[in-house]
Amino acid sequence: MSPPPWQIGDRLIHRVNTDLGPGRVTAVKGRTLSVVFPFAGTSLSLIADPEVLAPLALSPGQRVVVEDDGSRGRLEKECDDGRWQLEDGRTLPAASLWPVAVGISPLERLAAGDIDNVEDFANRLDALLLRRIREARGLGSFLGGRIRLFPHQLYAAEQATRADPVRWLLADEVGLGKTVEACLVLNRLLHTGRAQRVLVVAPATLTVQWLGELWRKYHQVFVLLDDDRLQDVAREHGSDFNPFDVYRRVVVSLENLVANPRLTEQAVAVGIDLLVVDEAHHLRRPRGHPGNPAWRAVAPIAQQNNHVLLLTATPLEEDAHGFLRLIQLLHPASFPGEFDAAERLASGLPLPPCTTSTRRVDIGGFPPRRHLPVTVNDPAGWAALDALVESQRRLPVGAGGLRRKADHVRRALSSPAALAAVLTDLDQDLRAACLQAGRDDPRAQWLATKAREWKEAGEKTLVFVADRETLIALKQTLETVGRIRVGVFHEDLAPGRRDIEVAQFRMGSGLSLMISTECGGEGRNFEFCRRLVLFDLPWNPVMVEQRIGRLDRIGRDRDVEIVTFRPPGGLAAAISRLYEELGLYAEPMGGLDRELTRVEEGIREAALAPEETVDAARFLPLVREVRAARARVRDAAYHELHREPYSAEMAGSILARVPARLDELTEEVVAGGCRRLGFDTEQERGERVWALEFGSRALVDHLPGVVPGTRFLGTFDRACAVTREELDYFASGHPLVEGLLAELEDGVRGTVALLEMDGAGFAGFGLLALYQGEGDDEEAGFRALAVDAQGRPRPEWAQRLISPPLRTRRVRPEAWTRRRGWRELVEKMAAALPEHTVPTACAAFRFTRQDKEPAA
């Protein structure tokens, strides 16, 4: 039955925004009401929605103020004619009586009979349980990222956060997820309130990757504090204003920090809660030396009593001093003053409890890499490509200097299209040669033929190129010659378009091949691909490793096919042979930064030496150097010195402690909260994918962190979120999740309820009080207390009430609150609660013994 229409003079309460207090209808126009709220001092136009507006109800024992003279009293009983008798003997019309302080305390509201919808109370209780999981010392507080859960990463994060402050060195082998481990720690520190200001320092080549990882996987919005952003701060706030006061979560390149010493001073002045330093082995301080510029830029920030995470490659034996210096930076007491690194290692003493260094062998290893070199029998095609390379090697150094000449040689090695893009109008003959060589490129022709075969086999292939021009030319060849549709991924695509391209590529029925520039190596997950094709070879071996790392990732369950081309001669053939001799395609090259830098320098020198015919023999010294360094990494003594190292036997017990209901509970809180607030909600059939919109029909006009009109398409399922990156992941840190939790924490929705449920062996009447922000480590987030009608504590009742799911019969509020003695009963039970504390929410409840479970 529909509720009776509202009339002028009717009094009501706003079920969602109870802070308004009671209101009176002053005008009615269709379904729109004009309502004045005297206690709030405001007037609002509201839609006559029974889910939002309810008639004001009075109840015996309630304190009221008389509208005519402002006097106060307490209601005794309702008379037959609808008027109310007060305890002082007065009998007055109900319309002249206004409740006092409704909404100030949940207990007062309960005594006054001001009851919320039980669905809102259940939503609040679920949110408190979710906060408990997120804020407790268990694994729940680490989670929320769009990541697969690997036990060694959870182990490292738990080990690091045992102490306060957290000061830890993450030195896992490459590919095991040091960045993930750092973000797990960051998540915990943020969710438990142990950190607010966060500074990530990384080499310039990794800053964009950090921004992408933090946002796409962890819903964390960080700002890149580069020169342009610093100028914005100075222009908007003044040259003396501290940029770390404007931006609390920041990524800064190590190069920028070194070049701007004032940034270090400003970071120290403001106080950084968590400092994360990636590639920390770049921080060096020889004996008797104040440290290199990188050390001097970072050390003052790290030496504060704050949280610090250092991420470093597996160290070499000859750099023992540098490795131990990093530990000294974290824990100066362990290495006071100067020390002899060789003696310290020879002693066999374990390192201080501040390091983890997991190796691939510790987790059972990875599927093998399988290198598939391709030799294409097309002498004329290869000769045309080599002629372009040699034409650039022979050119004299012009106005652009050696850097410009090196770039031209590199582009010629990549593709004729990449070289043509930087030629001038005077190079018409060379441009024509590029056009012809591009048509006949043996690599592109071979790939066009194989791509069709791979598509028919249902296999996904990722092709890496260095330049966008190469990408465009190769795409055209594959689509015209190979007659297949090709996906693209490059830096000029908007972030949203990149997500769409990857999503279409990931679909089983979608594109079979994608071409990507280097930006595809920045944090994207392509492990679903069968193979990787390196169409060209960067001069920097680390970039080759980054390309391979998009497929060769932890959790992959099949071997990685790596396709490269073997030119018959020239500089391209020498580089191809060099990388094979280095073993670059066989296993990762972690801890070899210094040696790999020399490889890049060696290639560059060969490219700029036009008088020489380059062959593989030129690079033999580099090969020997890298091989020797790799052997030393394998045999490094550090592996035996880390305390409590991870082992594969720990995996089962760690994963068993992952909260089983975390995603499910998040879904109940968020989807339920959206429905209660009138958001537009739609779930995909058979999927845990939801469309959630803060639409025009919402019952609130504000939600923290969410702009009205915003529409989200996402999932609550971790596995789905990992594979479908185009979807939002509704988890800790997501603005909608945090906004709904904040709405419940800051508001009064669902703070008072009446419950009637099967007691599962219990019977009786009582009061449940919920206290937010209290509890020990096992009950982080909130504490639940229950007392019976005699005021006796009933902890077993409290546990029954807060154990999900909350299954209760719907109680008509007047059936309980209009009974004589209701207020006195509530006040008696409330008196048994701890003094000087006000519960966040409360509920009167009745347990019944029944064989049949009550309806939800």
mmCIF file of C-alpha atoms in Angstrom, residues 388-555:
data_model
loop_
_atom_site.group_PDB
_atom_site.id
_atom_site.type_symbol
_atom_site.label_atom_id
_atom_site.label_comp_id
_atom_site.label_asym_id
_atom_site.label_seq_id
_atom_site.Cartn_x
_atom_site.Cartn_y
_atom_site.Cartn_z
ATOM 1 C CA LEU A 388 70.744 2.350 -44.777
ATOM 2 C CA VAL A 389 72.662 1.656 -41.565
ATOM 3 C CA GLU A 390 76.039 2.150 -43.203
ATOM 4 C CA SER A 391 74.872 5.368 -44.866
ATOM 5 C CA GLN A 392 74.296 6.843 -41.425
ATOM 6 C CA ARG A 393 77.514 5.462 -39.937
ATOM 7 C CA ARG A 394 79.528 7.096 -42.722
ATOM 8 C CA LEU A 395 77.962 10.520 -42.329
ATOM 9 C CA PRO A 396 80.175 13.173 -40.735
ATOM 10 C CA VAL A 397 79.142 14.499 -37.362
ATOM 11 C CA GLY A 398 76.838 17.407 -38.141
ATOM 12 C CA ALA A 399 75.173 20.169 -36.170
ATOM 13 C CA GLY A 400 73.395 17.706 -33.930
ATOM 14 C CA GLY A 401 76.649 16.141 -32.775
ATOM 15 C CA LEU A 402 77.305 12.515 -31.911
ATOM 16 C CA ARG A 403 73.944 12.154 -30.190
ATOM 17 C CA ARG A 404 72.067 12.971 -33.405
ATOM 18 C CA LYS A 405 74.256 10.663 -35.463
ATOM 19 C CA ALA A 406 73.785 7.808 -32.965
ATOM 20 C CA ASP A 407 70.025 8.288 -33.071
ATOM 21 C CA HIS A 408 70.047 8.078 -36.881
ATOM 22 C CA VAL A 409 72.053 4.841 -36.796
ATOM 23 C CA ARG A 410 69.746 3.389 -34.155
ATOM 24 C CA ARG A 411 66.675 4.325 -36.210
ATOM 25 C CA ALA A 412 68.162 2.783 -39.339
ATOM 26 C CA LEU A 413 68.620 -0.461 -37.397
ATOM 27 C CA SER A 414 65.012 -0.307 -36.214
ATOM 28 C CA SER A 415 63.294 0.248 -39.565
ATOM 29 C CA PRO A 416 63.474 2.322 -42.764
ATOM 30 C CA ALA A 417 60.324 4.167 -41.606
ATOM 31 C CA ALA A 418 61.984 5.227 -38.345
ATOM 32 C CA LEU A 419 64.971 6.654 -40.245
ATOM 33 C CA ALA A 420 62.815 8.391 -42.864
ATOM 34 C CA ALA A 421 61.003 10.260 -40.078
ATOM 35 C CA VAL A 422 64.135 12.270 -39.212
ATOM 36 C CA LEU A 423 65.472 12.930 -42.709
ATOM 37 C CA THR A 424 65.415 16.427 -44.167
ATOM 38 C CA ASP A 425 64.042 17.584 -47.505
ATOM 39 C CA LEU A 426 67.587 17.394 -48.900
ATOM 40 C CA ASP A 427 67.666 13.623 -48.392
ATOM 41 C CA GLN A 428 65.236 12.701 -51.178
ATOM 42 C CA ASP A 429 67.376 9.868 -52.574
ATOM 43 C CA LEU A 430 67.801 8.378 -49.118
ATOM 44 C CA ARG A 431 64.100 8.791 -48.426
ATOM 45 C CA ALA A 432 63.301 6.858 -51.595
ATOM 46 C CA ALA A 433 65.716 4.127 -50.529
ATOM 47 C CA CYS A 434 63.945 3.956 -47.159
ATOM 48 C CA LEU A 435 60.597 3.588 -48.884
ATOM 49 C CA GLN A 436 61.801 0.705 -51.050
ATOM 50 C CA ALA A 437 63.687 -1.022 -48.209
ATOM 51 C CA GLY A 438 60.581 -0.748 -46.054
ATOM 52 C CA ARG A 439 58.452 -2.526 -48.660
ATOM 53 C CA ASP A 440 60.983 -5.356 -48.893
ATOM 54 C CA ASP A 441 61.931 -5.597 -45.180
ATOM 55 C CA PRO A 442 62.570 -9.358 -44.667
ATOM 56 C CA ARG A 443 61.464 -9.163 -41.030
ATOM 57 C CA ALA A 444 58.089 -7.617 -41.860
ATOM 58 C CA GLN A 445 57.441 -10.032 -44.727
ATOM 59 C CA TRP A 446 58.270 -13.067 -42.585
ATOM 60 C CA LEU A 447 56.148 -11.761 -39.730
ATOM 61 C CA ALA A 448 53.162 -11.151 -42.012
ATOM 62 C CA THR A 449 53.241 -14.799 -43.092
ATOM 63 C CA LYS A 450 53.672 -16.217 -39.555
ATOM 64 C CA ALA A 451 51.111 -13.886 -38.011
ATOM 65 C CA ARG A 452 48.402 -15.486 -40.113
ATOM 66 C CA GLU A 453 49.452 -18.958 -38.963
ATOM 67 C CA TRP A 454 49.528 -17.880 -35.304
ATOM 68 C CA LYS A 455 46.066 -16.359 -35.595
ATOM 69 C CA GLU A 456 44.631 -19.566 -37.058
ATOM 70 C CA ALA A 457 46.231 -21.477 -34.165
ATOM 71 C CA GLY A 458 44.492 -19.164 -31.673
ATOM 72 C CA GLU A 459 47.785 -17.840 -30.269
ATOM 73 C CA LYS A 460 48.493 -14.319 -29.006
ATOM 74 C CA THR A 461 51.684 -12.542 -30.074
ATOM 75 C CA LEU A 462 53.211 -9.330 -28.721
ATOM 76 C CA VAL A 463 55.633 -7.500 -31.044
ATOM 77 C CA PHE A 464 57.964 -4.850 -29.619
ATOM 78 C CA VAL A 465 59.415 -1.986 -31.677
ATOM 79 C CA ALA A 466 61.434 1.030 -30.608
ATOM 80 C CA ASP A 467 59.724 3.786 -32.582
ATOM 81 C CA ARG A 468 56.163 4.769 -33.378
ATOM 82 C CA GLU A 469 57.054 5.098 -37.084
ATOM 83 C CA THR A 470 58.171 1.452 -37.100
ATOM 84 C CA LEU A 471 54.891 0.506 -35.447
ATOM 85 C CA ILE A 472 52.795 2.282 -38.091
ATOM 86 C CA ALA A 473 54.716 0.806 -41.011
ATOM 87 C CA LEU A 474 54.672 -2.708 -39.569
ATOM 88 C CA LYS A 475 50.947 -2.489 -38.819
ATOM 89 C CA GLN A 476 50.258 -1.555 -42.431
ATOM 90 C CA THR A 477 52.309 -4.491 -43.742
ATOM 91 C CA LEU A 478 50.651 -7.014 -41.429
ATOM 92 C CA GLU A 479 47.176 -5.824 -42.316
ATOM 93 C CA THR A 480 47.719 -5.646 -46.067
ATOM 94 C CA VAL A 481 50.016 -8.634 -46.602
ATOM 95 C CA GLY A 482 49.036 -10.795 -43.648
ATOM 96 C CA ARG A 483 45.378 -9.765 -43.809
ATOM 97 C CA ILE A 484 44.898 -9.678 -40.035
ATOM 98 C CA ARG A 485 43.710 -6.933 -37.697
ATOM 99 C CA VAL A 486 46.455 -5.610 -35.459
ATOM 100 C CA GLY A 487 46.290 -3.887 -32.089
ATOM 101 C CA VAL A 488 48.657 -1.049 -31.183
ATOM 102 C CA PHE A 489 50.027 0.313 -27.928
ATOM 103 C CA HIS A 490 52.146 3.451 -27.892
ATOM 104 C CA GLU A 491 52.805 6.591 -25.862
ATOM 105 C CA ASP A 492 50.589 8.842 -27.991
ATOM 106 C CA LEU A 493 47.444 6.882 -27.127
ATOM 107 C CA ALA A 494 45.302 8.264 -24.304
ATOM 108 C CA PRO A 495 45.351 6.045 -21.181
ATOM 109 C CA GLY A 496 41.745 5.019 -21.708
ATOM 110 C CA ARG A 497 42.439 4.012 -25.304
ATOM 111 C CA ARG A 498 45.426 1.936 -24.184
ATOM 112 C CA ASP A 499 43.153 0.036 -21.768
ATOM 113 C CA ILE A 500 40.678 -0.649 -24.579
ATOM 114 C CA GLU A 501 43.406 -1.897 -26.921
ATOM 115 C CA VAL A 502 44.779 -4.268 -24.265
ATOM 116 C CA ALA A 503 41.259 -5.470 -23.370
ATOM 117 C CA GLN A 504 40.503 -6.297 -27.008
ATOM 118 C CA PHE A 505 43.851 -8.035 -27.342
ATOM 119 C CA ARG A 506 43.250 -10.073 -24.185
ATOM 120 C CA MET A 507 39.848 -11.397 -25.294
ATOM 121 C CA GLY A 508 39.993 -14.958 -26.582
ATOM 122 C CA SER A 509 38.031 -13.945 -29.662
ATOM 123 C CA GLY A 510 39.851 -10.634 -30.009
ATOM 124 C CA LEU A 511 42.972 -9.512 -31.829
ATOM 125 C CA SER A 512 45.724 -12.088 -32.164
ATOM 126 C CA LEU A 513 48.670 -9.684 -32.444
ATOM 127 C CA MET A 514 49.626 -6.371 -30.863
ATOM 128 C CA ILE A 515 52.526 -4.089 -31.729
ATOM 129 C CA SER A 516 53.896 -1.992 -28.876
ATOM 130 C CA THR A 517 56.582 0.603 -28.362
ATOM 131 C CA GLU A 518 58.652 0.620 -25.169
ATOM 132 C CA CYS A 519 55.780 2.075 -23.133
ATOM 133 C CA GLY A 520 54.213 -1.395 -23.270
ATOM 134 C CA GLY A 521 57.049 -2.534 -21.044
ATOM 135 C CA GLU A 522 56.024 -0.163 -18.262
ATOM 136 C CA GLY A 523 54.026 -2.245 -15.835
ATOM 137 C CA ARG A 524 51.595 -3.864 -18.288
ATOM 138 C CA ASN A 525 50.769 -7.529 -17.958
ATOM 139 C CA PHE A 526 50.878 -9.545 -21.187
ATOM 140 C CA GLU A 527 51.564 -12.959 -19.707
ATOM 141 C CA PHE A 528 48.559 -14.345 -21.601
ATOM 142 C CA CYS A 529 50.597 -14.078 -24.816
ATOM 143 C CA ARG A 530 52.173 -17.173 -26.313
ATOM 144 C CA ARG A 531 55.221 -15.409 -27.691
ATOM 145 C CA LEU A 532 57.200 -12.197 -27.839
ATOM 146 C CA VAL A 533 58.725 -10.894 -31.079
ATOM 147 C CA LEU A 534 61.634 -8.467 -30.829
ATOM 148 C CA PHE A 535 61.341 -6.773 -34.205
ATOM 149 C CA ASP A 536 64.347 -4.589 -33.408
ATOM 150 C CA LEU A 537 66.926 -4.680 -30.616
ATOM 151 C CA PRO A 538 67.518 -1.741 -28.258
ATOM 152 C CA TRP A 539 71.149 -0.948 -27.546
ATOM 153 C CA ASN A 540 70.416 -1.049 -23.847
ATOM 154 C CA PRO A 541 70.129 -4.713 -22.723
ATOM 155 C CA VAL A 542 68.021 -3.641 -19.753
ATOM 156 C CA MET A 543 65.305 -2.509 -22.174
ATOM 157 C CA VAL A 544 65.410 -5.937 -23.810
ATOM 158 C CA GLU A 545 64.918 -7.481 -20.386
ATOM 159 C CA GLN A 546 61.982 -5.145 -19.746
ATOM 160 C CA ARG A 547 60.375 -6.310 -22.981
ATOM 161 C CA ILE A 548 60.829 -9.962 -22.079
ATOM 162 C CA GLY A 549 59.547 -9.252 -18.590
ATOM 163 C CA ARG A 550 56.079 -8.444 -19.922
ATOM 164 C CA LEU A 551 55.665 -12.183 -20.589
ATOM 165 C CA ASP A 552 58.260 -13.784 -18.311
ATOM 166 C CA ARG A 553 56.393 -12.974 -15.126
ATOM 167 C CA ILE A 554 55.849 -14.737 -11.871
ATOM 168 C CA GLY A 555 52.814 -16.969 -12.114
#
